[in-house]
XYZ file of C-alpha atoms in Angstrom:
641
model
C 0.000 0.000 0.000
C 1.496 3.154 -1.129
C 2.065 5.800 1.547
C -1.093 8.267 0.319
C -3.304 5.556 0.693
C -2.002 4.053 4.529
C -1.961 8.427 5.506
C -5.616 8.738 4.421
C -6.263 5.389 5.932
C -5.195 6.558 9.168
C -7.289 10.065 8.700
C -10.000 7.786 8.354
C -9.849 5.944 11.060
C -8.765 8.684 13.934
C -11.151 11.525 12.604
C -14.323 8.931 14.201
C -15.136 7.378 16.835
C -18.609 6.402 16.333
C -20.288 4.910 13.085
C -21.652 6.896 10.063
C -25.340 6.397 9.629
C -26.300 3.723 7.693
C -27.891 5.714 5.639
C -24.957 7.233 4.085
C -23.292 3.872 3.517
C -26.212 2.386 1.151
C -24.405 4.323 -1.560
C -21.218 2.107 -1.346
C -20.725 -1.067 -2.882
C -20.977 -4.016 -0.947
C -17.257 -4.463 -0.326
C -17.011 -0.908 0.492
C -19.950 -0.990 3.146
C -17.884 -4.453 4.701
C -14.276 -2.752 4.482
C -16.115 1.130 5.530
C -17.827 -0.216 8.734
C -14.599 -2.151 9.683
C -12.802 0.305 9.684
C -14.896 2.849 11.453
C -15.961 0.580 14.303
C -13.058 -0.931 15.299
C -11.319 0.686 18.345
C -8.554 3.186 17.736
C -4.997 0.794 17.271
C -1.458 2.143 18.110
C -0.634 2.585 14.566
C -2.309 2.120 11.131
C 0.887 0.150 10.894
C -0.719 -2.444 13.274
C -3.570 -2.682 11.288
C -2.472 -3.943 8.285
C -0.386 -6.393 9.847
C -0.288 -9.297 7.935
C -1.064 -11.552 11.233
C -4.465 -9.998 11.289
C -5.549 -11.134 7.828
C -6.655 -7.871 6.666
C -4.209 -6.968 3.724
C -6.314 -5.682 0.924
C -5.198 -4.392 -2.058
C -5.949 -0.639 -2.832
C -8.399 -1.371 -5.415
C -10.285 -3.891 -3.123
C -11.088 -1.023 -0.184
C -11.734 1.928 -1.531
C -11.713 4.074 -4.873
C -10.222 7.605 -3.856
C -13.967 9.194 -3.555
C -15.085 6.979 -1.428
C -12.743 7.153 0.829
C -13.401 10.860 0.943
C -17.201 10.502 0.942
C -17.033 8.372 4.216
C -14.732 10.723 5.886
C -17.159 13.221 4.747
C -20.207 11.457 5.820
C -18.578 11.070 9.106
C -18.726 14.182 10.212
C -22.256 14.249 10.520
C -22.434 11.895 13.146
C -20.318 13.848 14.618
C -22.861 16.569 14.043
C -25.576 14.399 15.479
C -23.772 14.411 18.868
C -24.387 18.069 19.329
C -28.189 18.061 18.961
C -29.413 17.144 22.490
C -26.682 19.578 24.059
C -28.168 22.371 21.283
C -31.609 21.588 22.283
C -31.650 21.254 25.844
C -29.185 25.026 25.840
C -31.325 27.148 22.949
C -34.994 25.615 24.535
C -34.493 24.882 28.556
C -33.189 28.394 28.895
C -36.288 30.243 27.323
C -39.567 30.830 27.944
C -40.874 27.995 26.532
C -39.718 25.015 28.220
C -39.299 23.834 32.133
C -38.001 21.061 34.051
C -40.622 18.135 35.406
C -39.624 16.297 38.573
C -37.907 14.026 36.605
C -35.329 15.995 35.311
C -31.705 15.229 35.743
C -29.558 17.304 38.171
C -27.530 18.496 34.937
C -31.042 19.585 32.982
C -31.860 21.659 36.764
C -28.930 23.235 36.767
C -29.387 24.412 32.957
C -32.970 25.639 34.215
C -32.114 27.861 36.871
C -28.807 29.133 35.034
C -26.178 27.380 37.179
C -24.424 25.586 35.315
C -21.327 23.867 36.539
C -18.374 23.352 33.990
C -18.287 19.622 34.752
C -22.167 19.929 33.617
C -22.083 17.730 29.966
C -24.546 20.643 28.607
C -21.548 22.789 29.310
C -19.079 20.712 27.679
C -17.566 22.302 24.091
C -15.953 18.649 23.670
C -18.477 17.298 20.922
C -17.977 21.311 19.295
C -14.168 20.478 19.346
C -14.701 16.358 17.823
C -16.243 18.135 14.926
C -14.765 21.140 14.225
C -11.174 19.002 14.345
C -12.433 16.498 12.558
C -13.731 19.386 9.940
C -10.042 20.436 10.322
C -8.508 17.273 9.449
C -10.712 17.141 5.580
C -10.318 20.493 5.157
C -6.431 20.201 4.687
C -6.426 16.436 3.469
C -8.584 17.557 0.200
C -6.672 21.623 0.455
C -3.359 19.375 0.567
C -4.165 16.406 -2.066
C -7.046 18.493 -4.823
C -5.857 21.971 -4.607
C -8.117 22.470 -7.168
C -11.663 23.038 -4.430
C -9.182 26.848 -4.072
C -9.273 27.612 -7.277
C -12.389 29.375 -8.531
C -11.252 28.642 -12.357
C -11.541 24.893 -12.106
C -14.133 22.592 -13.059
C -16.311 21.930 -10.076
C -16.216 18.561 -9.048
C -17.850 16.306 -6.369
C -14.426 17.331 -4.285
C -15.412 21.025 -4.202
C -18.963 20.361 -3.112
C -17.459 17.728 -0.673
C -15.254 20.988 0.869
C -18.100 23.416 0.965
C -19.947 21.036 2.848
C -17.049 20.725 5.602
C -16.717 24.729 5.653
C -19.952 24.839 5.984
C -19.954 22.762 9.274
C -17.266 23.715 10.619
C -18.657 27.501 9.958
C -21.950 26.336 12.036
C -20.091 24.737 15.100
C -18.558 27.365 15.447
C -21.576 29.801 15.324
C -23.579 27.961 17.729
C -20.264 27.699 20.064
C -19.998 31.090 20.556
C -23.592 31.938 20.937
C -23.400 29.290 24.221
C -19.888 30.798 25.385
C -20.151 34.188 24.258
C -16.358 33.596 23.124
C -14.588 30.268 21.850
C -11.082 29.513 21.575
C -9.943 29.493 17.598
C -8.905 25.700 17.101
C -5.900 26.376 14.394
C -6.462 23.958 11.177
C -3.322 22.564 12.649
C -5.023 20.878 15.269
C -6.832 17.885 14.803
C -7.705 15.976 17.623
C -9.690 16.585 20.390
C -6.637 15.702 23.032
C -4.756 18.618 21.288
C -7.379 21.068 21.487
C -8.065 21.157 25.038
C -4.049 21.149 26.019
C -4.041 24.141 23.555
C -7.335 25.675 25.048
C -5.868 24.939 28.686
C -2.306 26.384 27.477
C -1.342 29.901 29.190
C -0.908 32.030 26.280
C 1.066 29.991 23.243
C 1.125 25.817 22.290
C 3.197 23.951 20.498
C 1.893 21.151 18.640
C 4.385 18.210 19.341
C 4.220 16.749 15.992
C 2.443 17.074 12.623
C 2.611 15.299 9.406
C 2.262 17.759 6.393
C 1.200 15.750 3.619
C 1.153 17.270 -0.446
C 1.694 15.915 -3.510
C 5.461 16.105 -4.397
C 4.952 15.043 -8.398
C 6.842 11.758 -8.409
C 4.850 9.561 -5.614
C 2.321 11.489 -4.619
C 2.935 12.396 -1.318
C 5.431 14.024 0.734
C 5.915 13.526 4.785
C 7.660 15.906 6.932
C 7.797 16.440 10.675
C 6.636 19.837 11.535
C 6.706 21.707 14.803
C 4.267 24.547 15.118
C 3.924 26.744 17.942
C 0.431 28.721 18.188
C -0.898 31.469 20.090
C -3.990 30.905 21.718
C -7.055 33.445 20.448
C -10.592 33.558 21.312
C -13.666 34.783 19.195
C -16.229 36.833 20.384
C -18.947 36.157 17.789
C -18.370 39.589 16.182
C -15.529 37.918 15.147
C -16.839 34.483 14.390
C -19.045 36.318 12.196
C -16.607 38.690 10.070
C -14.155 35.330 9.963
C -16.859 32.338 8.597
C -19.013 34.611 6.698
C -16.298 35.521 4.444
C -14.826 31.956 3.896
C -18.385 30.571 3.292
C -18.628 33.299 0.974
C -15.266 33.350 -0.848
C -13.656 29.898 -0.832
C -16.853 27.826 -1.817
C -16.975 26.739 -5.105
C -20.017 24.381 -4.667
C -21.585 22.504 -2.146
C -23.314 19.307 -1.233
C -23.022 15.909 -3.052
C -26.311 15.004 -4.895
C -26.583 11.249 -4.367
C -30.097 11.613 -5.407
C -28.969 11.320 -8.799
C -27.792 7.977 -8.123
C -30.249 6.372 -5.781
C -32.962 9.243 -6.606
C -33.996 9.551 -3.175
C -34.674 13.241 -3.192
C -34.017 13.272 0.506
C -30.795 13.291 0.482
C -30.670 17.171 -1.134
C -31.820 18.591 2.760
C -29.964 15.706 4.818
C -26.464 17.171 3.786
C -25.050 20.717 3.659
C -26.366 22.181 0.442
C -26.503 25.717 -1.031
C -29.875 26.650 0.454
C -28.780 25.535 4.024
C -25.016 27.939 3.261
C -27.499 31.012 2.582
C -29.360 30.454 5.725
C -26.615 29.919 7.589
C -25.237 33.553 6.524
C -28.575 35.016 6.820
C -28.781 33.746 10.392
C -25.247 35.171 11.011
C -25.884 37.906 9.724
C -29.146 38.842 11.254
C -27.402 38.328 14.507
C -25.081 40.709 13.913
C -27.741 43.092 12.936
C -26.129 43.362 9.322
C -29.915 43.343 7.918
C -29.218 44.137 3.900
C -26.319 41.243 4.376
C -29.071 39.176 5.904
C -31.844 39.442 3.054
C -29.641 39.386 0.172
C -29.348 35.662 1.627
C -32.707 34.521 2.721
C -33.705 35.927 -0.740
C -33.144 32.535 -2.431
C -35.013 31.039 -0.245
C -37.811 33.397 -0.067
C -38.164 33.513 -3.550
C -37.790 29.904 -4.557
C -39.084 29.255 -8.027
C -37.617 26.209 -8.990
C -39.686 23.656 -8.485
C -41.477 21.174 -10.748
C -44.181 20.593 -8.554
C -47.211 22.753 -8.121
C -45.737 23.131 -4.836
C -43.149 25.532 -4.294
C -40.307 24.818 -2.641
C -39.848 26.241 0.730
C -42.949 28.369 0.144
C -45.465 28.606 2.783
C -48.388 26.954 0.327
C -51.170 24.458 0.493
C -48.541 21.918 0.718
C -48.136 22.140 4.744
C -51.753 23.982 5.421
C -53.578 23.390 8.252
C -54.231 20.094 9.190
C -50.842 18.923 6.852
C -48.656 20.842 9.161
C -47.782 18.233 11.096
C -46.474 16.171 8.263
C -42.976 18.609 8.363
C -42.358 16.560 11.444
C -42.991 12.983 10.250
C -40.081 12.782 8.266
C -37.427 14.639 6.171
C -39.600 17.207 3.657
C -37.334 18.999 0.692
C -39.721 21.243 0.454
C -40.060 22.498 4.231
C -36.583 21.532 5.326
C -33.820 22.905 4.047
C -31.144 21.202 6.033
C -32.021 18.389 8.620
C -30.109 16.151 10.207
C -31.378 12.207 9.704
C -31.450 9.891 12.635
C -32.638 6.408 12.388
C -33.759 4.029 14.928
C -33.277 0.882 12.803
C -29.385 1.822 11.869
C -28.748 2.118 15.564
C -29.224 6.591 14.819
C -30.732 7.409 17.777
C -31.114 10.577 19.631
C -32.732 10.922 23.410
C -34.938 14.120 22.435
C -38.353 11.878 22.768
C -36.809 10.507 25.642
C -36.595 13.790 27.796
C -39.973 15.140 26.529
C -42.463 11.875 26.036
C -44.383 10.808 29.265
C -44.925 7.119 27.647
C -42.672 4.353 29.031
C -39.936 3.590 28.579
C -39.463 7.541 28.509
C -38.512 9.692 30.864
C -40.599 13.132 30.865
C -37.868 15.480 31.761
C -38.895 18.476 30.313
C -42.356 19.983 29.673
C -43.850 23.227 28.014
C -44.586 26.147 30.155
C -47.853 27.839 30.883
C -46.689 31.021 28.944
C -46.028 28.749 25.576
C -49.426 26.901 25.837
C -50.979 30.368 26.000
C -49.623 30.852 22.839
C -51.515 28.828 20.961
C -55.242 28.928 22.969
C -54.910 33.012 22.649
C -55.049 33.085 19.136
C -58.479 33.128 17.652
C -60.106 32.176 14.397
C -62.771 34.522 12.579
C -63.096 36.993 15.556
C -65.853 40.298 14.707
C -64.790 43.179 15.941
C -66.829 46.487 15.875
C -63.975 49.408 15.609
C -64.364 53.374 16.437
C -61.039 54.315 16.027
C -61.790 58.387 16.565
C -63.494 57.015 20.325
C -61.638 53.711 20.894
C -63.587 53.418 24.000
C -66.331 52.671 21.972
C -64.870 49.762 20.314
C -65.967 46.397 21.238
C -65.867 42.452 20.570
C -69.015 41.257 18.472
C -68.114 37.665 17.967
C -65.141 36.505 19.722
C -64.184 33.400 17.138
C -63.047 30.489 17.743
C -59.843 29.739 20.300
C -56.579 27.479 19.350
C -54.367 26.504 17.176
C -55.210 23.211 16.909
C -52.972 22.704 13.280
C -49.902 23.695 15.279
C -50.770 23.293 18.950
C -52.525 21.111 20.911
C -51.998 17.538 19.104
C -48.849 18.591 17.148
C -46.860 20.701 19.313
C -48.101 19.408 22.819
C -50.738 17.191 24.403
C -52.615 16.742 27.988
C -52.559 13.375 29.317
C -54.842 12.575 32.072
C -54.157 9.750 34.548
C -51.767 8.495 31.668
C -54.452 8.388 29.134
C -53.932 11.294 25.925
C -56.674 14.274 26.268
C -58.642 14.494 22.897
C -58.630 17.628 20.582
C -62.756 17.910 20.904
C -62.257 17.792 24.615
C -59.506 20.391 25.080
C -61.274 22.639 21.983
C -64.582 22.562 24.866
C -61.981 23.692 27.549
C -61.465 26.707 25.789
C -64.732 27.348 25.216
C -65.664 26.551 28.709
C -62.736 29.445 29.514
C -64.089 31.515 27.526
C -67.631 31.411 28.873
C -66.500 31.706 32.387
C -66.905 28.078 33.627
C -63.779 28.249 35.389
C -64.698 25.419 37.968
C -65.525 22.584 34.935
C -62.225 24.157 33.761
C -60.301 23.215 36.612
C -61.921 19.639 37.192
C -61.514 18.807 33.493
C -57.459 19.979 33.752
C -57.088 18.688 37.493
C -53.819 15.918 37.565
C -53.344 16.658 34.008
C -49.615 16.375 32.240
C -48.506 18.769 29.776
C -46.386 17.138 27.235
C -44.464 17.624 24.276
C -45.442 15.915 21.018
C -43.363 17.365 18.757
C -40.836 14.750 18.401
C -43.143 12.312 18.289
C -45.482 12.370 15.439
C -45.689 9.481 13.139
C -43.107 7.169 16.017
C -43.786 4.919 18.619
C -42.655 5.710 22.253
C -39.849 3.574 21.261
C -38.211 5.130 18.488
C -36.575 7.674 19.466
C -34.999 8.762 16.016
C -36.354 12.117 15.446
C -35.066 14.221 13.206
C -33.753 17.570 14.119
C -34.280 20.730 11.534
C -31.582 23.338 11.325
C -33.175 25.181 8.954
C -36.853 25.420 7.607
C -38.539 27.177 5.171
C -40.926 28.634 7.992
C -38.253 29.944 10.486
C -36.421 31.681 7.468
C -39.674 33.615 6.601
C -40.186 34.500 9.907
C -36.601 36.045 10.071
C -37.094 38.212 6.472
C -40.599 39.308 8.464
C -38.425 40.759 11.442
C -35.999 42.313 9.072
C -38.598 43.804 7.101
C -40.244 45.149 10.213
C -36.929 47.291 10.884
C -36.188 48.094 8.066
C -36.691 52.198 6.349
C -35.800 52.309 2.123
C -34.804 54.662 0.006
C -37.165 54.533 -2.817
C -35.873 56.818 -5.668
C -35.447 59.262 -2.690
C -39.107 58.636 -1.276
C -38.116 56.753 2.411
C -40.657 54.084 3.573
C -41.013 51.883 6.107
C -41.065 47.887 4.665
C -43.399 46.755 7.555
C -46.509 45.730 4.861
C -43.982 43.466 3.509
C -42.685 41.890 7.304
C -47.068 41.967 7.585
C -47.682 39.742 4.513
C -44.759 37.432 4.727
C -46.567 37.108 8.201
C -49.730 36.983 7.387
C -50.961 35.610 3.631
C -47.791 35.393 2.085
C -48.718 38.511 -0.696
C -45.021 39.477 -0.481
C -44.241 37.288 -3.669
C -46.479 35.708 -6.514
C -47.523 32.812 -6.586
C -49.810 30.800 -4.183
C -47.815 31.217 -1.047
C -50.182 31.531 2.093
C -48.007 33.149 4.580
C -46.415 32.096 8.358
C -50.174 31.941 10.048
C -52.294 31.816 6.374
C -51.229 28.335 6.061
C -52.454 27.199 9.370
C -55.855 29.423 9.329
C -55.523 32.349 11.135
C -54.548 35.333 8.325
C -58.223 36.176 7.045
C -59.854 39.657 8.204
C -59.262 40.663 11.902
C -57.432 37.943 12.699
C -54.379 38.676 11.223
C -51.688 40.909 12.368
C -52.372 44.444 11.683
C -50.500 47.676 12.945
C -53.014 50.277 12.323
C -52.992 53.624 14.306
C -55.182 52.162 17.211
C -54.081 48.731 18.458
C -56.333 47.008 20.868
C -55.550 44.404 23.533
C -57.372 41.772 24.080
C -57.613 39.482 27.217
C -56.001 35.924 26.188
C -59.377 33.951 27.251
C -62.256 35.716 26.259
C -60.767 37.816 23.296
C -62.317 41.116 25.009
C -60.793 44.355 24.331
C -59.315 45.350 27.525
C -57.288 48.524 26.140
C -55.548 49.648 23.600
C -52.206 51.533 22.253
C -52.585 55.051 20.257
C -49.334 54.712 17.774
C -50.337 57.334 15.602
C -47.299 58.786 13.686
C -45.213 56.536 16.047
C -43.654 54.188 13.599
C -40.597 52.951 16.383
C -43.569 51.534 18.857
C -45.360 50.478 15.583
C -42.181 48.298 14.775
C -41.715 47.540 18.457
C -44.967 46.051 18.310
C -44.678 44.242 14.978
C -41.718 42.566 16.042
C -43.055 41.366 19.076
C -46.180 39.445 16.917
C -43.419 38.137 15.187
C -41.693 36.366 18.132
C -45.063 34.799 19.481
C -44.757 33.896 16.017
C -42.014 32.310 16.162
C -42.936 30.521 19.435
C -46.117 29.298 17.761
C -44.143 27.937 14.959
C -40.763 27.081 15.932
C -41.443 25.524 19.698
C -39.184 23.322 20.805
C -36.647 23.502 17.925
C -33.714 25.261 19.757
C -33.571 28.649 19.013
C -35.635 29.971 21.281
C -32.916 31.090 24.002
C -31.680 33.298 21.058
C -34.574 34.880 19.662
C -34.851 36.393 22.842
C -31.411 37.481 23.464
C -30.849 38.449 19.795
C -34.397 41.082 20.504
C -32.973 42.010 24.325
C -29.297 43.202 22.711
C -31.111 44.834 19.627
C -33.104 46.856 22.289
C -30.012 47.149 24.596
C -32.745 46.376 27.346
C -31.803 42.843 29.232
C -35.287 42.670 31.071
C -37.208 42.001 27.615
C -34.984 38.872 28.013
C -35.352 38.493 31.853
C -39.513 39.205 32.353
C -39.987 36.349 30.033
C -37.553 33.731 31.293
C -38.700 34.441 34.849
C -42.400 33.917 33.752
C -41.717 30.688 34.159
C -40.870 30.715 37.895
C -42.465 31.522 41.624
C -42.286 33.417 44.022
C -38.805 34.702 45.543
C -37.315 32.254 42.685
C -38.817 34.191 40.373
C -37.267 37.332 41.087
C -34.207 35.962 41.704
C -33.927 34.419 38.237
C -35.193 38.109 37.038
C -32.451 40.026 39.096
C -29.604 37.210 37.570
C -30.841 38.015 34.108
C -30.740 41.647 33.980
C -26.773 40.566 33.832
C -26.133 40.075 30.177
C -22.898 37.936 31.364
C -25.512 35.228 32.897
C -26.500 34.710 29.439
C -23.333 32.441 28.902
C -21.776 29.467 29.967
C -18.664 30.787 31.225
C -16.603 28.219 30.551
C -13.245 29.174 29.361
C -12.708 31.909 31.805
């Protein structure tokens, strides 16, 4: 075996130390599955040396493993697995913290401590060591293909499958990072010449430089192929605040991508596959989302856009518009499996290929689960307060006057109660006719059937679980979808003031119809709440001069706001629709936590943040948690300080 293939052979085998989903491997032939899962399975040896030992019977010839792609594509697929490992910790962080989501009595010391903001560094929802697994291992294939195809750096080259391979792993490495920083407020830079977790965290733990004991530098030489050298580094130890983690991975997604994401639907067409890997809608969301966070709003849109205004489809459908496709009582069908034209980048898990994840686990109260975590009162609210085909008779010049004439219908029942969460009574699941007649028997005052209907009830979350038993426990977890991307272009547009040809307008109709009925675009797009019911007439969001509030559980008016010529409290107000919004639609997903601290910063006010968090508590807890919050620096997890 010639030296490039026993170096890449040993890349292989120390970049993992788990198995890539089967899923990924049903593209290989069947000698490449046997050899691929050998070699990814079997623990880590002294030397590749060892391996291919003759004593061990394992001597293949180069052409009997591996054809150079493949050998790539596995280390490739890899690193989602890798990936997979972070989505509990992302979760239980961007959810747990917020508003939405509380601890039951059978949470976990570790989950408590994330609850009340006390995290201890020894706390595995603190630990960055599945962050540094994949952003080394992102390191490692990021200068094996830089080193051996120097061709994914050079714009003028045919693209390739290598090229789209690399923009996947920038991509990647580009989100741990993103998502690292927003939990640590500032994360050590892990040099491309370190590439194993060991090394990062002696570098991390290192006072002010490292040295990196040893390091092959491998590059074609003309002759063989490959070139070895021993190569002592030292490094200075930086961290990134995500200012910085921003300006850095925004412009490498931007400038050294030549494509991205292998299409093995062409092969196996399983259409699938074009939202389960890093693909070219899922890099523009990524920059949008960085972007937005950084308040860089023109940045932002420019890279939603392609999203926003998908029209390539050959479907009546459009893809990633809000359409018929997902209405109403289809909603729930994003969640039942992987959905090109909702998702834009999931990652797969699958019970029957041993790709599990515990999310149903902490949130299902159906043995064997464990019912860890539950929704709060303040995100059930959410959904009964909104109200279907409400009459309302308006005088705006005394709005005294005004009053509610036919209070609707309450509940989202397309996105709540069913989808989003359940009751279970004495172990048993609560209907949707029953809970529907609890609303109405709130809203008719018959607060004592109320409370005998919801006495000894559970609240649940059902999110995770639609269309799998309470043993599967392979749900998958969305990035990005179509829905939450709309709902960020909304919030921009609600900000934003253009120059028209020297006429300056505010863009909030178009934040109001991308929210609303989807009008923004042509087409038959429906809008964030049009496609689940509630965009028709008075029910939709409006910002007129008058705004009335109404009480959550009968729908009276109980006051109102006079905004006239006050466009700032007009966009104030607009923006907060558009977060209950995103509760409504988003729940559970793991970016709640951040919607509320990316609003707080924007309004340099930390109690937006704190009032709602501490909602969720009692008494002299809950003013505690309040007082804690008000400090931005409780935000973080402190942990490289």
């Amino acid at each position: 075996m010639n030296m490039d293939r026993l170096y890449f052979r040993c890349l292989t085998i120390l970049i993992f130390d788990i198995n890539i989903p089967f899923k990924y491997m049903l593209l290989k032939k069947p000698m490449s599955i046997l050899i691929g899962a050998v070699l990814l399975s079997i623990p880590l040896l002294n030397s590749c040396e060892k391996f291919i030992d003759p004593e061990q019977e394992l001597i293949l010839k180069a052409d009997e493993i591996y054809t150079d792609w493949d050998e790539y594509r596995s280390a490739g697929l890899g690193l989602y697995a890798l990936q997979q490992d972070l989505v509990e910790q992302i979760l239980v962080l961007g959810e747990l913290r917020g508003d939405l989501l509380q601890v039951t009595e059978n949470a976990t010391p570790e989950l408590i401590e994330v609850y009340n903001f006390n995290i201890q560094k020894d706390n595995p929802y603190a630990s960055p060591k599945n962050f540094y697994k994949l952003i080394s291992a992102c390191n490692k294939l990021i200068r094996q293909l830089e080193s051996a195809y120097p061709d994914v750096l050079d714009k003028n080259k045919p693209i390739n499958n290598f090229d789209r391979l690399y923009g996947e792993v920038l991509c990647m490495r580009a989100w741990a990072y993103f998502n690292a920083v927003r939990i640590y407020q500032k994360v050590p830079y892990i040099h491309d010449d370190l590439t194993d977790v060991e090394e990062i965290e002696n570098y991390v733990n290192s006072e002010s430089s490292y040295t990196v004991p040893f390091y092959i530098n491998y590059a074609p030489d003309g002759y063989y192929n490959d070139t070895i050298r021993d190569t002592t580094i030292v490094l200075t130890k930086q961290f990134l605040d995500q200012k910085a983690v921003i300006d850095t991975f925004t412009v490498q997604l931007k400038n050294n991508i030549k494509a991205i994401g292998v299409n093995h639907s062409i092969n196996n067409g399983d259409v699938t596959w074009l939202v389960t890997v890093w693909n070219d809608y899922a890099r523009h969301a990524l920059l949008g989302q960085m972007y937005l966070f950084d308040g860089n709003y023109t940045s932002a849109i420019k890279h939603f856009t392609p999203i926003l205004y998908n029209n390539t489809s050959e479907t009546s459908e459009i893809r990633f518009g809000l359409d018929a496709k997902f209405s109403e009582g289809n909603w729930k069908n994003i969640f039942r499996g992987v959905e090109p034209y909702e998702h834009i980048f999931t990652l797969w898990f699958g019970k029957s290929f041993q790709q599990t994840n515990g999310i149903q686990s902490m949130f299902s109260i159906l043995p064997p689960n464990n019912y860890m975590m539950k929704p709060t009162e303040s995100s059930i609210k959410y959904w009964e307060s909104i109200w279907n085909d409400p009459k309302v008779q308006l005088y705006n010049n005394d709005p005294t006057r005004s009053k509610v004439t036919d209070p609707g219908i309450p509940g989202d029942f397309n996105r709540g109660y069913g989808v989003s969460y359940k009751f279970y009574k004495y172990g048993k699941e609560m209907s949707v006719d029953t809970i529907a007649g609890m609303l109405i028997k709130k809203l008719t005052g018959r607060n004592l059937d109320v409370q005998l209907m919801m006495q000894d009830v559970d609240t649940v979350i059902s999110k995770y679980s639609i269309g799998r038993n309470e043993y599967a426990h392979d749900a998958h977890f969305l990035i990005f979808r179509a829905a939450g991307i709309h709902l960020y272009a909304a919030e921009i547009y609600a900000l934003w003031v253009f120059d028209h040809s020297g006429i300056i307008r505010p863009e909030t109709n178009t934040s109001l119809n991308i929210l609303n009925n989807g009008s923004y675009t042509i087409g038959k797009q429906r809008g964030v709440r049009g496609r689940v019911g509630f965009a028709d007439g008075y029910e939709s969001v409006q910002i007129p001069n008058i705004i009335y509030i109404h009480d959550p559980i009968t729908n009276e008016i109980v006051g109102y706001y006079d905004y006239t010529g006050n466009l700032p409290k007009k966009q104030e107000y607009l923006i907060e629709r558009i977060i209950e919004e995103r509760a409504r639609e988003l729940a559970f997903e793991g970016e709640r936590f951040y919607d509320l601290v990316r609003i707080a910063k924007r309004r340099n006010d930390p109690s937006y943040l704190a009032d709602k968090v501490a909602a969720k508590f009692s008494g002299a807890e809950k003013e505690a948690i309040y007082q804690k919050l008000l400090d931005e620096q409780n935000w973080y997890i402190h942990y490289f300080d």
